[in-house]
mmCIF file of C-alpha atoms in Angstrom:
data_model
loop_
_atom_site.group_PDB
_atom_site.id
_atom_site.type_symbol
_atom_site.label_atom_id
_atom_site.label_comp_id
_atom_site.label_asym_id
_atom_site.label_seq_id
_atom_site.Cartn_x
_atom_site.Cartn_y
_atom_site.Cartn_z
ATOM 1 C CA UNK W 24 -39.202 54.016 -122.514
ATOM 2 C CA UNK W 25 -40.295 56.622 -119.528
ATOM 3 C CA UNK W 26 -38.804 59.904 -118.696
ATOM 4 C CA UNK W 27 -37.024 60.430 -116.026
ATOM 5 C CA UNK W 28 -38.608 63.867 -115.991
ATOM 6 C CA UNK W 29 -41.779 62.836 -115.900
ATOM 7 C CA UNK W 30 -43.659 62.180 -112.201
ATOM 8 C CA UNK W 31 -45.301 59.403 -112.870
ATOM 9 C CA UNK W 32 -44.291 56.011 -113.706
ATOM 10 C CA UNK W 33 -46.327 53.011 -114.688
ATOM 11 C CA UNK W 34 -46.719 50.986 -111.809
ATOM 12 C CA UNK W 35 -44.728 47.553 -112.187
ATOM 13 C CA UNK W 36 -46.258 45.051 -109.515
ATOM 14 C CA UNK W 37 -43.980 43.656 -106.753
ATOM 15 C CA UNK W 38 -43.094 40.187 -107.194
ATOM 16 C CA UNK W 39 -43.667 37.783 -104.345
ATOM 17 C CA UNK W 40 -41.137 35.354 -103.038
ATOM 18 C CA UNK W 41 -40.429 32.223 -103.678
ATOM 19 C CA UNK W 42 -41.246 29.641 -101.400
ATOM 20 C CA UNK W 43 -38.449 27.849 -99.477
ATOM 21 C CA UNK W 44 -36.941 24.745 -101.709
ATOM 22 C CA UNK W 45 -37.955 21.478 -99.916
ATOM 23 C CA UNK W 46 -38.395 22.291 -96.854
ATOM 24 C CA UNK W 47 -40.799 21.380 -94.772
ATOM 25 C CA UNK W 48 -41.856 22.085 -91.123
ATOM 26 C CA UNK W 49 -42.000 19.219 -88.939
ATOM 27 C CA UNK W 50 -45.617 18.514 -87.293
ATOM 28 C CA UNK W 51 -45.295 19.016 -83.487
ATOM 29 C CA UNK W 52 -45.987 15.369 -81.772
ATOM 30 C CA UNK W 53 -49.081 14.673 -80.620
ATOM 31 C CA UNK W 54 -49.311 14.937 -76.810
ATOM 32 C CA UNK W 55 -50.034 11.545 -74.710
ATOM 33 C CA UNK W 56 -53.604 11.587 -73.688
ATOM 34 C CA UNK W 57 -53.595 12.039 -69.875
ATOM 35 C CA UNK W 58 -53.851 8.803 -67.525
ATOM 36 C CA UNK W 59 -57.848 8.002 -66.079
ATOM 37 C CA UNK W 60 -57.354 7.394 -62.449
ATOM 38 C CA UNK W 61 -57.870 3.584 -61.834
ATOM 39 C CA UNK W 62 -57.671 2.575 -65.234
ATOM 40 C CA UNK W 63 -54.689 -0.088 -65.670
ATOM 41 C CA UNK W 64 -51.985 1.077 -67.089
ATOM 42 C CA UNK W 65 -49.991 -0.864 -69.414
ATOM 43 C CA UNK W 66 -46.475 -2.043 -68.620
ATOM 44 C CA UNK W 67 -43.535 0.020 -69.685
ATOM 45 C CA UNK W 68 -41.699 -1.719 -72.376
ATOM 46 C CA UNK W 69 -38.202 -3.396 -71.034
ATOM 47 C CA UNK W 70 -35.088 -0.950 -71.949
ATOM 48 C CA UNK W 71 -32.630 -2.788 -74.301
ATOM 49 C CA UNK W 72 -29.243 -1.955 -74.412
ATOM 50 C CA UNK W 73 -26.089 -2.213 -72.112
ATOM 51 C CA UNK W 74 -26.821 -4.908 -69.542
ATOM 52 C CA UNK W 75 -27.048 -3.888 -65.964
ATOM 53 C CA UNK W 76 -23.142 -5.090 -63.903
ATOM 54 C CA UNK W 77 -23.478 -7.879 -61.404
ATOM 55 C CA UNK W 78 -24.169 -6.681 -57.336
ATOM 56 C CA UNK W 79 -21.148 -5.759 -55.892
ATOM 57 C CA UNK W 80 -19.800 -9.778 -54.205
ATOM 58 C CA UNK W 81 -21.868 -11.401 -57.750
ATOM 59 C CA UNK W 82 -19.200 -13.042 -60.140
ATOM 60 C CA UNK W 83 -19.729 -12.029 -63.389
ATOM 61 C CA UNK W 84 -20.112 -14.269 -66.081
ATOM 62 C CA UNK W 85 -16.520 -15.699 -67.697
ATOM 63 C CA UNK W 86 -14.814 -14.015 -70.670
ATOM 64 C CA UNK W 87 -16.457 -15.110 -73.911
ATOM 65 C CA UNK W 88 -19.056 -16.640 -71.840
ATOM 66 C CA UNK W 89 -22.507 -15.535 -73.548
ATOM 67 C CA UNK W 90 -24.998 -13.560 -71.318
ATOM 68 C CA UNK W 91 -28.037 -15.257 -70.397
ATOM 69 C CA UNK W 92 -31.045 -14.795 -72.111
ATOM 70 C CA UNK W 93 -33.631 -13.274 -71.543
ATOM 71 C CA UNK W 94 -35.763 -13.884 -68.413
ATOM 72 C CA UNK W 95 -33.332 -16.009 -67.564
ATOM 73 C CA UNK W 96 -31.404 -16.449 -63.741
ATOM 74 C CA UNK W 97 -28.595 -13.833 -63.982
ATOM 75 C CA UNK W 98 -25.659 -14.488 -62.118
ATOM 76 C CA UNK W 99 -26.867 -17.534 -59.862
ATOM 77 C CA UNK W 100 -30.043 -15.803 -58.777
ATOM 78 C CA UNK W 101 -33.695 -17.313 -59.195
ATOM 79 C CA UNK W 102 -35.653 -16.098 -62.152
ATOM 80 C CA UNK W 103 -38.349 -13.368 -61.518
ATOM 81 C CA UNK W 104 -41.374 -15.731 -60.314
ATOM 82 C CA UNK W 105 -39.419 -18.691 -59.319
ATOM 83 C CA UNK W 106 -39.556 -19.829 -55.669
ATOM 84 C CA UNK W 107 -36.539 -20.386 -53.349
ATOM 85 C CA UNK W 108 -35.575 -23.736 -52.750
ATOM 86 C CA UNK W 109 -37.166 -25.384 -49.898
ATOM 87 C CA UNK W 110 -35.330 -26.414 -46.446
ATOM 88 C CA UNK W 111 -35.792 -29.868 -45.172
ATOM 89 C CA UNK W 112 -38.780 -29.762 -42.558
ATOM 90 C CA UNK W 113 -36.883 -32.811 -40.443
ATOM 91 C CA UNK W 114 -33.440 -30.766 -40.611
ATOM 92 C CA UNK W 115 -34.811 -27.869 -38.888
ATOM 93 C CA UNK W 116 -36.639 -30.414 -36.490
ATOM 94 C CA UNK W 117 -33.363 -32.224 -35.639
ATOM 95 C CA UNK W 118 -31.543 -28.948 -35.305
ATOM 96 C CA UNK W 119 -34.013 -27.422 -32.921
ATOM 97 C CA UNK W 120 -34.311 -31.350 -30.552
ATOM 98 C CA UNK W 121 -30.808 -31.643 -30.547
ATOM 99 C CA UNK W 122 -30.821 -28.995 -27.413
ATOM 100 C CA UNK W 123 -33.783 -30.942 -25.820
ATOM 101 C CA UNK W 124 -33.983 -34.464 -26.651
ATOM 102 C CA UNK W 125 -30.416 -35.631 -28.333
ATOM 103 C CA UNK W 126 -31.739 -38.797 -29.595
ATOM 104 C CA UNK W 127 -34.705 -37.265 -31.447
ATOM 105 C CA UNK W 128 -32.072 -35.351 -32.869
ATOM 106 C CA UNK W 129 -29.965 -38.156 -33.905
ATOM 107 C CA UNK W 130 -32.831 -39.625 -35.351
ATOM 108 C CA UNK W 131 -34.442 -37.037 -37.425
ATOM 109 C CA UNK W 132 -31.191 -36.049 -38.615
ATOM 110 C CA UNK W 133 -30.276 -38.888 -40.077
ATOM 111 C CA UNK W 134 -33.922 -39.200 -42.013
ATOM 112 C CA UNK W 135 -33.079 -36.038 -42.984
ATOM 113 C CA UNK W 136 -29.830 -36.357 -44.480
ATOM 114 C CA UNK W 137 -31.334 -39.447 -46.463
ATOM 115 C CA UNK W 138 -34.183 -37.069 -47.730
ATOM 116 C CA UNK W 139 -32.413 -34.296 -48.524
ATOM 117 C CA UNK W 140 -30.103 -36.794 -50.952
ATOM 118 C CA UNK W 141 -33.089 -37.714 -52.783
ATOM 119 C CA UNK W 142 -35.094 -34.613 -53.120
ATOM 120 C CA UNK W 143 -32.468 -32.029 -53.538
ATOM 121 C CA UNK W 144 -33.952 -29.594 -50.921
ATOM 122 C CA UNK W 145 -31.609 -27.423 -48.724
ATOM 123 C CA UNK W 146 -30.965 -27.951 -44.938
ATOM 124 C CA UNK W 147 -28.123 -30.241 -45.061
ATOM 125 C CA UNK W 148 -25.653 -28.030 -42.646
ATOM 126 C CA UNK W 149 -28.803 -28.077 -40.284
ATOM 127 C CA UNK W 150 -28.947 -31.688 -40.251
ATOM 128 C CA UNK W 151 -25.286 -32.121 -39.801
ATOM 129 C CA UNK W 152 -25.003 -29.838 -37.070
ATOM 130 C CA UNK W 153 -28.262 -31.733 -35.265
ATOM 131 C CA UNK W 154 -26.585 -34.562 -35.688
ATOM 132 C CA UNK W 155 -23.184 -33.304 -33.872
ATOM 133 C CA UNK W 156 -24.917 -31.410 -31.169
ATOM 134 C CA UNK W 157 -27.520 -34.934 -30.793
ATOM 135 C CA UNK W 158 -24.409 -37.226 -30.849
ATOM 136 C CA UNK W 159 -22.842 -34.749 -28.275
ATOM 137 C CA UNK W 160 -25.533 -34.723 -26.264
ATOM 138 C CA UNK W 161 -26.006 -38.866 -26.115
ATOM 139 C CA UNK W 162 -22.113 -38.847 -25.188
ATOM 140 C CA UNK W 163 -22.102 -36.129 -22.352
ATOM 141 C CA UNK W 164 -25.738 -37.377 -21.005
ATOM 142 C CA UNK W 165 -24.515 -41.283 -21.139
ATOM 143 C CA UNK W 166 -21.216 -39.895 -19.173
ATOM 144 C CA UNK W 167 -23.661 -38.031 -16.777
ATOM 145 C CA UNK W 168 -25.259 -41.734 -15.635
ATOM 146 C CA UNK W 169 -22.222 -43.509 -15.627
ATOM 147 C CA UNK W 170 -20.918 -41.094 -13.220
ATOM 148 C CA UNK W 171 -24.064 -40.508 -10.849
ATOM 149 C CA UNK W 172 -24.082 -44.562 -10.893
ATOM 150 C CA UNK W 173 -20.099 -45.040 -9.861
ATOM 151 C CA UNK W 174 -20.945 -42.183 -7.308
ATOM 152 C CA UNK W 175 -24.310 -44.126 -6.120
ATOM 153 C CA UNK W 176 -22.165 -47.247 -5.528
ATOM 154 C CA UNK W 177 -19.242 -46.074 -3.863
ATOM 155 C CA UNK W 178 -21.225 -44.651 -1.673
ATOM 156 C CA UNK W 179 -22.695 -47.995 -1.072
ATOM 157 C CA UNK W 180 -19.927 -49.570 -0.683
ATOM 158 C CA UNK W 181 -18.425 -46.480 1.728
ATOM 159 C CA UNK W 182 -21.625 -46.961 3.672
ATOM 160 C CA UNK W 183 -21.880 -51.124 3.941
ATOM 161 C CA UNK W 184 -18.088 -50.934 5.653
ATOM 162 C CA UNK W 185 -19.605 -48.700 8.252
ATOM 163 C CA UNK W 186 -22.236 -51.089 9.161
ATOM 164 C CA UNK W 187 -22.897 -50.686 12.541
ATOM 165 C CA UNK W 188 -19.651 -50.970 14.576
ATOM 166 C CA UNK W 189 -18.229 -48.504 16.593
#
C-alpha cells in the first residue's frame, strides 16, 4: 500500500478505450466517372413503378382490366416505332376532283371505297364525302345543260314565230 503522505506515487498507466461494439463506418460511394464529350452514352434504365394516368380526353383502361404490357400501345395509341396507318391515295384523289371534275370523283371514289374494304387503310370519310360532293356535282352540272338547252330552244321556237312578217 502507498502513503498518502508520501509525494510520489507509482505511476499506474492510463488505460485506452475500447473500441466501439460493431460498428462500422460506411465507405463513402464512389463518385460516377465524369461523361467524355461525344462518347455515347448509355440509355437510362426505364423507371418502374406507378404507371403514368391516361392524357386528359384518353379512356382509361376498364376496372379489373389488366394494364398492357410492356412496350405495348397504351390506351389506343401506336407503339413507340410503329407507323400511322396509311390514308387511301384514291380517297384523297376523289376528294380533291370532286370540286373540278365530279365524275373523276365519282369514279375514284368508288375504287376507293372498294380498296379501302380490302386493305384496311384509312380515308373512308374522304371517299364518302368525294363521292357526295361528285354525285352533287353530276346532278347540279346535268341540271345546268338541261336548262341552257330548254332556254336554247325556246328561244328557237320564240324566234321561228317571228319569221319575217311585220
Amino acid at each position: 500500500m502507498t502513503d498518502p503522505n508520501l509525494s510520489e506515487q507509482p505511476a499506474v498507466p492510463p488505460v485506452p478505450p475500447a473500441p466501439p461494439a460493431a460498428t462500422e463506418v460506411p465507405a463513402a460511394p464512389a463518385a460516377p466517372a465524369a461523361p467524355t464529350y461525344g462518347a455515347v452514352q448509355p440509355p437510362a434504365a426505364p423507371a418502374y413503378g406507378q404507371p403514368a394516368a391516361p392524357a386528359y380526353g384518353q379512356a382509361a383502361p376498364a376496372y379489373g382490366q389488366p394494364a398492357p404490357a410492356y412496350g405495348q400501345p397504351a390506351y389506343g395509341q401506336p407503339a413507340y416505332g410503329q407507323a400511322p396507318a396509311k390514308t387511301n391515295v384514291l380517297a384523297i384523289i376523289s376528294l380533291v376532283s370532286a370540286f373540278f371534275v365530279s365524275l373523276a370523283a365519282v369514279i375514284t371514289g368508288h375504287i376507293a371505297l372498294n380498296q379501302i374494304k380490302k386493305t384496311g387503310e384509312q380515308g373512308r370519310g374522304l371517299a364518302i364525302a368525294g363521292l357526295i360532293i361528285g354525285y352533287v356535282g353530276l346532278v347540279a352540272g346535268l341540271i345546268w345543260i338541261i336548262a341552257v338547252i330548254a332556254i336554247l330552244v325556246a328561244g328557237a321556237a320564240a324566234s321561228a314565230s317571228y319569221s319575217g312578217t311585220y
